[in-house]
One Martini backbone bead per residue (centre of mass of N, CA, C, O) as a GRO file, in nm:
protein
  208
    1UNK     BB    1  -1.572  -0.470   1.444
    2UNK     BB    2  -1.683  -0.186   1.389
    3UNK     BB    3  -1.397  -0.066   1.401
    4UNK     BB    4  -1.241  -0.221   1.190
    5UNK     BB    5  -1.463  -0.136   0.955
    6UNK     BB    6  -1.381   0.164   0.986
    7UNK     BB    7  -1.065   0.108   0.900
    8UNK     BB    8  -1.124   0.007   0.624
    9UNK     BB    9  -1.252   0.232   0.514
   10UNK     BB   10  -1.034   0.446   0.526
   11UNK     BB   11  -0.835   0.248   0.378
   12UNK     BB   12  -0.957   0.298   0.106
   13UNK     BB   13  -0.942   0.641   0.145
   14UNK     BB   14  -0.632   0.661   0.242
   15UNK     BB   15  -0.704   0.744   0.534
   16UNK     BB   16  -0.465   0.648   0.789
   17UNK     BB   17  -0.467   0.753   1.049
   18UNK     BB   18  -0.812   0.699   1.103
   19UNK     BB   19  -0.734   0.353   1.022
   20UNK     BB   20  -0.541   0.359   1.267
   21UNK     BB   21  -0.673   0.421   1.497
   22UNK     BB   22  -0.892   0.194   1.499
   23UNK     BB   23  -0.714  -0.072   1.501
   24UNK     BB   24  -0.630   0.044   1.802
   25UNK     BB   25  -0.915   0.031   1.915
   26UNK     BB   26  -0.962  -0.295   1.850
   27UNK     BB   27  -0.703  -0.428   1.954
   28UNK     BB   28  -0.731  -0.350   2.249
   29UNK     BB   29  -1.050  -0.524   2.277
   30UNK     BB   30  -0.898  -0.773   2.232
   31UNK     BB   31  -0.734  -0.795   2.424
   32UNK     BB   32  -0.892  -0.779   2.648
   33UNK     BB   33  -1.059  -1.035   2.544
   34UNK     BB   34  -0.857  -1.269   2.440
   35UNK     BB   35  -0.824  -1.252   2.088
   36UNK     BB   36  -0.618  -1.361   1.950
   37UNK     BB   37  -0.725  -1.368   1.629
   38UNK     BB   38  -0.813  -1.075   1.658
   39UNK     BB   39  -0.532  -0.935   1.681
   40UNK     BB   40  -0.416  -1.024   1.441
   41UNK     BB   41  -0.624  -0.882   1.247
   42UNK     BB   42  -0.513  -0.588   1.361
   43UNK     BB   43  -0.222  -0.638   1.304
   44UNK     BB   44  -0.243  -0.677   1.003
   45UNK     BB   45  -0.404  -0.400   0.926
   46UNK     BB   46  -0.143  -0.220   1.080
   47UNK     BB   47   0.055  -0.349   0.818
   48UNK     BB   48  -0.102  -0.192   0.615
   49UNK     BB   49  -0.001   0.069   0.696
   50UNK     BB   50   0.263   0.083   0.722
   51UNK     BB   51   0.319   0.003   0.445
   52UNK     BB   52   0.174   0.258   0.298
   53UNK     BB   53   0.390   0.398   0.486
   54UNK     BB   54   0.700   0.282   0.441
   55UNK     BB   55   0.704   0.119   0.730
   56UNK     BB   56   0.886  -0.175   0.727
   57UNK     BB   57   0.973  -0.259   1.017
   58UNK     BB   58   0.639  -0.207   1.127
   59UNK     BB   59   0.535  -0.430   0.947
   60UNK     BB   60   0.650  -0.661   1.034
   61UNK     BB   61   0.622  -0.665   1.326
   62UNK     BB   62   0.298  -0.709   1.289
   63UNK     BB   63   0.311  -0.981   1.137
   64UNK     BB   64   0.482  -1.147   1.329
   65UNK     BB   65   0.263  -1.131   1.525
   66UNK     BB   66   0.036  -1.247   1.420
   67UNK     BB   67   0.184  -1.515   1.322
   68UNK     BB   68   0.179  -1.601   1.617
   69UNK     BB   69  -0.135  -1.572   1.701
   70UNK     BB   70  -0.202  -1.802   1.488
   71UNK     BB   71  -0.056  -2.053   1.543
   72UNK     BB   72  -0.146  -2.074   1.821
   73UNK     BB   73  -0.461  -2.120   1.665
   74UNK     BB   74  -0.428  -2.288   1.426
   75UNK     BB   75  -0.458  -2.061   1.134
   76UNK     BB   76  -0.379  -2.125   0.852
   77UNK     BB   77  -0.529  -1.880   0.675
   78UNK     BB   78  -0.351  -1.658   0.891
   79UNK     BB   79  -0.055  -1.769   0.793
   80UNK     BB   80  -0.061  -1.705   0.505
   81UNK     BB   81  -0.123  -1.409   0.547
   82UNK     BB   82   0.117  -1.323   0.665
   83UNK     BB   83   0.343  -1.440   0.487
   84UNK     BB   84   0.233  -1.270   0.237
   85UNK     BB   85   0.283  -0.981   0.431
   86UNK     BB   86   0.561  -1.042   0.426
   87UNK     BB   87   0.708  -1.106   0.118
   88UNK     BB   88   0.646  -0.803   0.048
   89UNK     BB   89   0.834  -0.650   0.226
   90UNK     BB   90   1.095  -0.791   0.133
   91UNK     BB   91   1.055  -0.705  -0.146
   92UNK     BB   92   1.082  -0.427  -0.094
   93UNK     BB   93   1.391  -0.482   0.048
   94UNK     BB   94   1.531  -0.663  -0.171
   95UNK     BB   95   1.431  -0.942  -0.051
   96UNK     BB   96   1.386  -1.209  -0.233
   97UNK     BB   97   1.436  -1.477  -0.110
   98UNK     BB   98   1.269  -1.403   0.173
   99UNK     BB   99   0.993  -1.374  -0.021
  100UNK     BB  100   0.996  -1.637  -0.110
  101UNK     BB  101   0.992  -1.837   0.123
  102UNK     BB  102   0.714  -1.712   0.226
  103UNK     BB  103   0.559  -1.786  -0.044
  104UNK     BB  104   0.601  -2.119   0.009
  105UNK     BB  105   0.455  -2.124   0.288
  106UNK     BB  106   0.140  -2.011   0.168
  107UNK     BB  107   0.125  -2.229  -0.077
  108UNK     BB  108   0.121  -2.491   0.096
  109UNK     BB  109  -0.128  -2.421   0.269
  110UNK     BB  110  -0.339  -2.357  -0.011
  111UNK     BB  111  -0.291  -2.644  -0.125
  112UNK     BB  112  -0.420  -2.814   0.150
  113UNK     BB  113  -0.706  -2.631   0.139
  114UNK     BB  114  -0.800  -2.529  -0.146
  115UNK     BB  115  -0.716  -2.225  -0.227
  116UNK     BB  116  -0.720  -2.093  -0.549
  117UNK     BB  117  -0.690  -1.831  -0.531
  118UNK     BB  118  -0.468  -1.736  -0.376
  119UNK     BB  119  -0.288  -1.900  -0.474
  120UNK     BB  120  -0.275  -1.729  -0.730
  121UNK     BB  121  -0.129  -1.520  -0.628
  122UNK     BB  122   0.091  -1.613  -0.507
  123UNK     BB  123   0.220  -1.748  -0.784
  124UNK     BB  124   0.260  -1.501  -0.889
  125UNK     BB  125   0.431  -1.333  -0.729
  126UNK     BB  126   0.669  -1.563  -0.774
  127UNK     BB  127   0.693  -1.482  -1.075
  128UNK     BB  128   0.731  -1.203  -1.084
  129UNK     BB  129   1.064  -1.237  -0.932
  130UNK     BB  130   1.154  -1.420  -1.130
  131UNK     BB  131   1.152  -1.188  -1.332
  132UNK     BB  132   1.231  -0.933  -1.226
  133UNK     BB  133   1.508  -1.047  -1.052
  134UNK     BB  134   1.602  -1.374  -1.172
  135UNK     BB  135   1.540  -1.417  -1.458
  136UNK     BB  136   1.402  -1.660  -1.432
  137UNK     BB  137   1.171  -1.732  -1.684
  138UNK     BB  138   1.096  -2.071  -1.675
  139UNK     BB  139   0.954  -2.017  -1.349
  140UNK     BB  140   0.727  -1.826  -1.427
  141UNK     BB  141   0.598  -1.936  -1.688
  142UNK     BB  142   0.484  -2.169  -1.499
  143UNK     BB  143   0.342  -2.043  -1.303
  144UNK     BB  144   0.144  -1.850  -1.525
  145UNK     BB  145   0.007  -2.096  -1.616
  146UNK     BB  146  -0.129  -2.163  -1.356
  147UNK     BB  147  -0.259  -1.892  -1.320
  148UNK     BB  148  -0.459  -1.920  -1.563
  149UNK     BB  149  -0.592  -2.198  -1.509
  150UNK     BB  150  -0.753  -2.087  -1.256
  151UNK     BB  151  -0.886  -1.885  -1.356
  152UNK     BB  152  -1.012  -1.995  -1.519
  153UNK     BB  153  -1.211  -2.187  -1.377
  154UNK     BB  154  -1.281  -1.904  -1.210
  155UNK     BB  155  -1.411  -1.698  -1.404
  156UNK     BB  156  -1.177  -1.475  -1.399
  157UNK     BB  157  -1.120  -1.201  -1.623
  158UNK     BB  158  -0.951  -1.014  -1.473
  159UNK     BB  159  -0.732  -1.227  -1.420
  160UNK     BB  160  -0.682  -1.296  -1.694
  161UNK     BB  161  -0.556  -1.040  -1.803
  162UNK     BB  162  -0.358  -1.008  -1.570
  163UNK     BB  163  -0.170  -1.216  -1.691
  164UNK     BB  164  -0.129  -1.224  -1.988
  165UNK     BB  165   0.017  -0.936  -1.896
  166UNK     BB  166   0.252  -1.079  -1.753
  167UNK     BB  167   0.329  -1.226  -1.984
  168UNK     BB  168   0.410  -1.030  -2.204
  169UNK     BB  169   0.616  -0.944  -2.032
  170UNK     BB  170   0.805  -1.182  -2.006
  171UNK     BB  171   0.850  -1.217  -2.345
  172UNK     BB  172   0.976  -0.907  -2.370
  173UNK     BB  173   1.231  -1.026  -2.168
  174UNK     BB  174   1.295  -1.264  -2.402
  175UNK     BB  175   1.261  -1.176  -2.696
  176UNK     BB  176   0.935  -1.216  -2.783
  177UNK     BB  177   0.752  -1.002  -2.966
  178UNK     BB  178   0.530  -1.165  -3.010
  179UNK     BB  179   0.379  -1.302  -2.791
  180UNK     BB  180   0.355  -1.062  -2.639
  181UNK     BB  181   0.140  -0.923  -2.834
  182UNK     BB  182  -0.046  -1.111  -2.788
  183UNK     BB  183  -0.095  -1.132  -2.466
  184UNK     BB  184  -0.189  -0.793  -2.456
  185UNK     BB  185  -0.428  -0.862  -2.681
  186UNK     BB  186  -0.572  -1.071  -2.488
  187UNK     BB  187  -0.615  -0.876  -2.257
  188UNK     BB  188  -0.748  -0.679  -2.367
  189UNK     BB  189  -1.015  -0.845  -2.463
  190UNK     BB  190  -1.099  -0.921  -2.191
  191UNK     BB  191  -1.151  -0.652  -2.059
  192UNK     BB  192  -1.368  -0.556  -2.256
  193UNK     BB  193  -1.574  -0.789  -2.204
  194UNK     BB  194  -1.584  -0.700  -1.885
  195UNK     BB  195  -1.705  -0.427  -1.976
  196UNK     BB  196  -1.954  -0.502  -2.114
  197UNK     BB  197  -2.082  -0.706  -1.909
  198UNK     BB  198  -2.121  -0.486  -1.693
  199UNK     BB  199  -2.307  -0.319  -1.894
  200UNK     BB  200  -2.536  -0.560  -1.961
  201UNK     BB  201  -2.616  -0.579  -1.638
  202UNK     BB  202  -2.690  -0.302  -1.561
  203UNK     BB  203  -2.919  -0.265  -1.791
  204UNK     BB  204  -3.108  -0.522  -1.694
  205UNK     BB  205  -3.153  -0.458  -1.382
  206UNK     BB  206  -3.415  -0.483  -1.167
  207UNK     BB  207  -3.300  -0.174  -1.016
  208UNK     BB  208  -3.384   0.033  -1.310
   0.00000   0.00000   0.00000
């Protein structure tokens, strides 16, 4: 864990070399250890390193391996984690469609979880798809619509501005150019919201 722990560090830090050094540290003791869950977890965040390298194939490799060793453990949680890092590389690879179905598999899971945080991810992700390469625009818009109401529901101003923002390019794809700049006016006023908030909070806060 505390291997696994140091290759997070050293991936924020974009230093991926050293990030990929421990995840191969890690899963190694998982491995010994035979840690099924833990290798899985070791093996996705090495395909998070291909990912970030461009090493496409590289990054299947380890999601798909991952994704065996969590079915292994009926880890649903860590199957829909999978499935979501595999339809990003599809993405990666112009194979839209591949993308798509990965997305209904993690899509599937997260909703007879409740986890509605993921699901508005993977919801977005699909929405994204469909706007930007198969122009299917109405069933976008009803995505956004989905993936708007979960944020408001969970009070996350950040994804509300960002969600807002990916409406206003929807619109602006539809050529409602007043909508458009609606929702981006909309966007930018959350921003700020939460910009001002997180100044008052720490202004007020009793550690300073």
């Amino acid at each position: 864990n505390c291997l696994n722990d140091i290759g997070l560090v050293y991936e924020s830090w974009a230093v991926f070399d050293s990030a990929a050094y421990y995840y191969k540290a890690s899963y190694k003791i998982e491995k010994e250890l035979k840690n099924v869950e833990g290798m899985a977890t070791s093996l996705i965040n090495m395909g998070n390193i291909d990912y970030y390298r461009k090493n496409y194939q590289g990054a299947l490799n380890n999601y798909f391996h991952a994704l065996k060793n969590f079915t292994v453990k009926n880890d649903r949680q860590g199957m829909a984690m999978a499935y979501n890092s595999i339809s990003i590389i599809y993405e990666q690879l112009n194979d839209f469609s591949t993308s798509l179905d990965y997305l209904r598999k993690a899509k599937n899971i997260y909703t007879n979880t409740g986890d509605n945080l993921r699901l508005s991810r993977v919801l977005n992700n699909m929405a994204d798809i469909y706007n930007d390469h198969f122009k299917e625009y109405k069933k976008a818009e009803t995505l956004y619509e989905k993936v708007l109401r979960i944020k408001e529901e969970l009070g996350l101003k950040a994804g509300v501005a960002l969600v807002k923002s990916n409406i206003g390019v929807l619109y602006g794809h539809m050529g409602n150019l007043s909508l458009a700049l609606k929702y981006f006016d909309e966007s930018r006023k959350r921003s700020e919201e939460r910009r001002v908030g997180k100044e008052c909070r720490s202004r007020w806060s009793p550690y300073h």
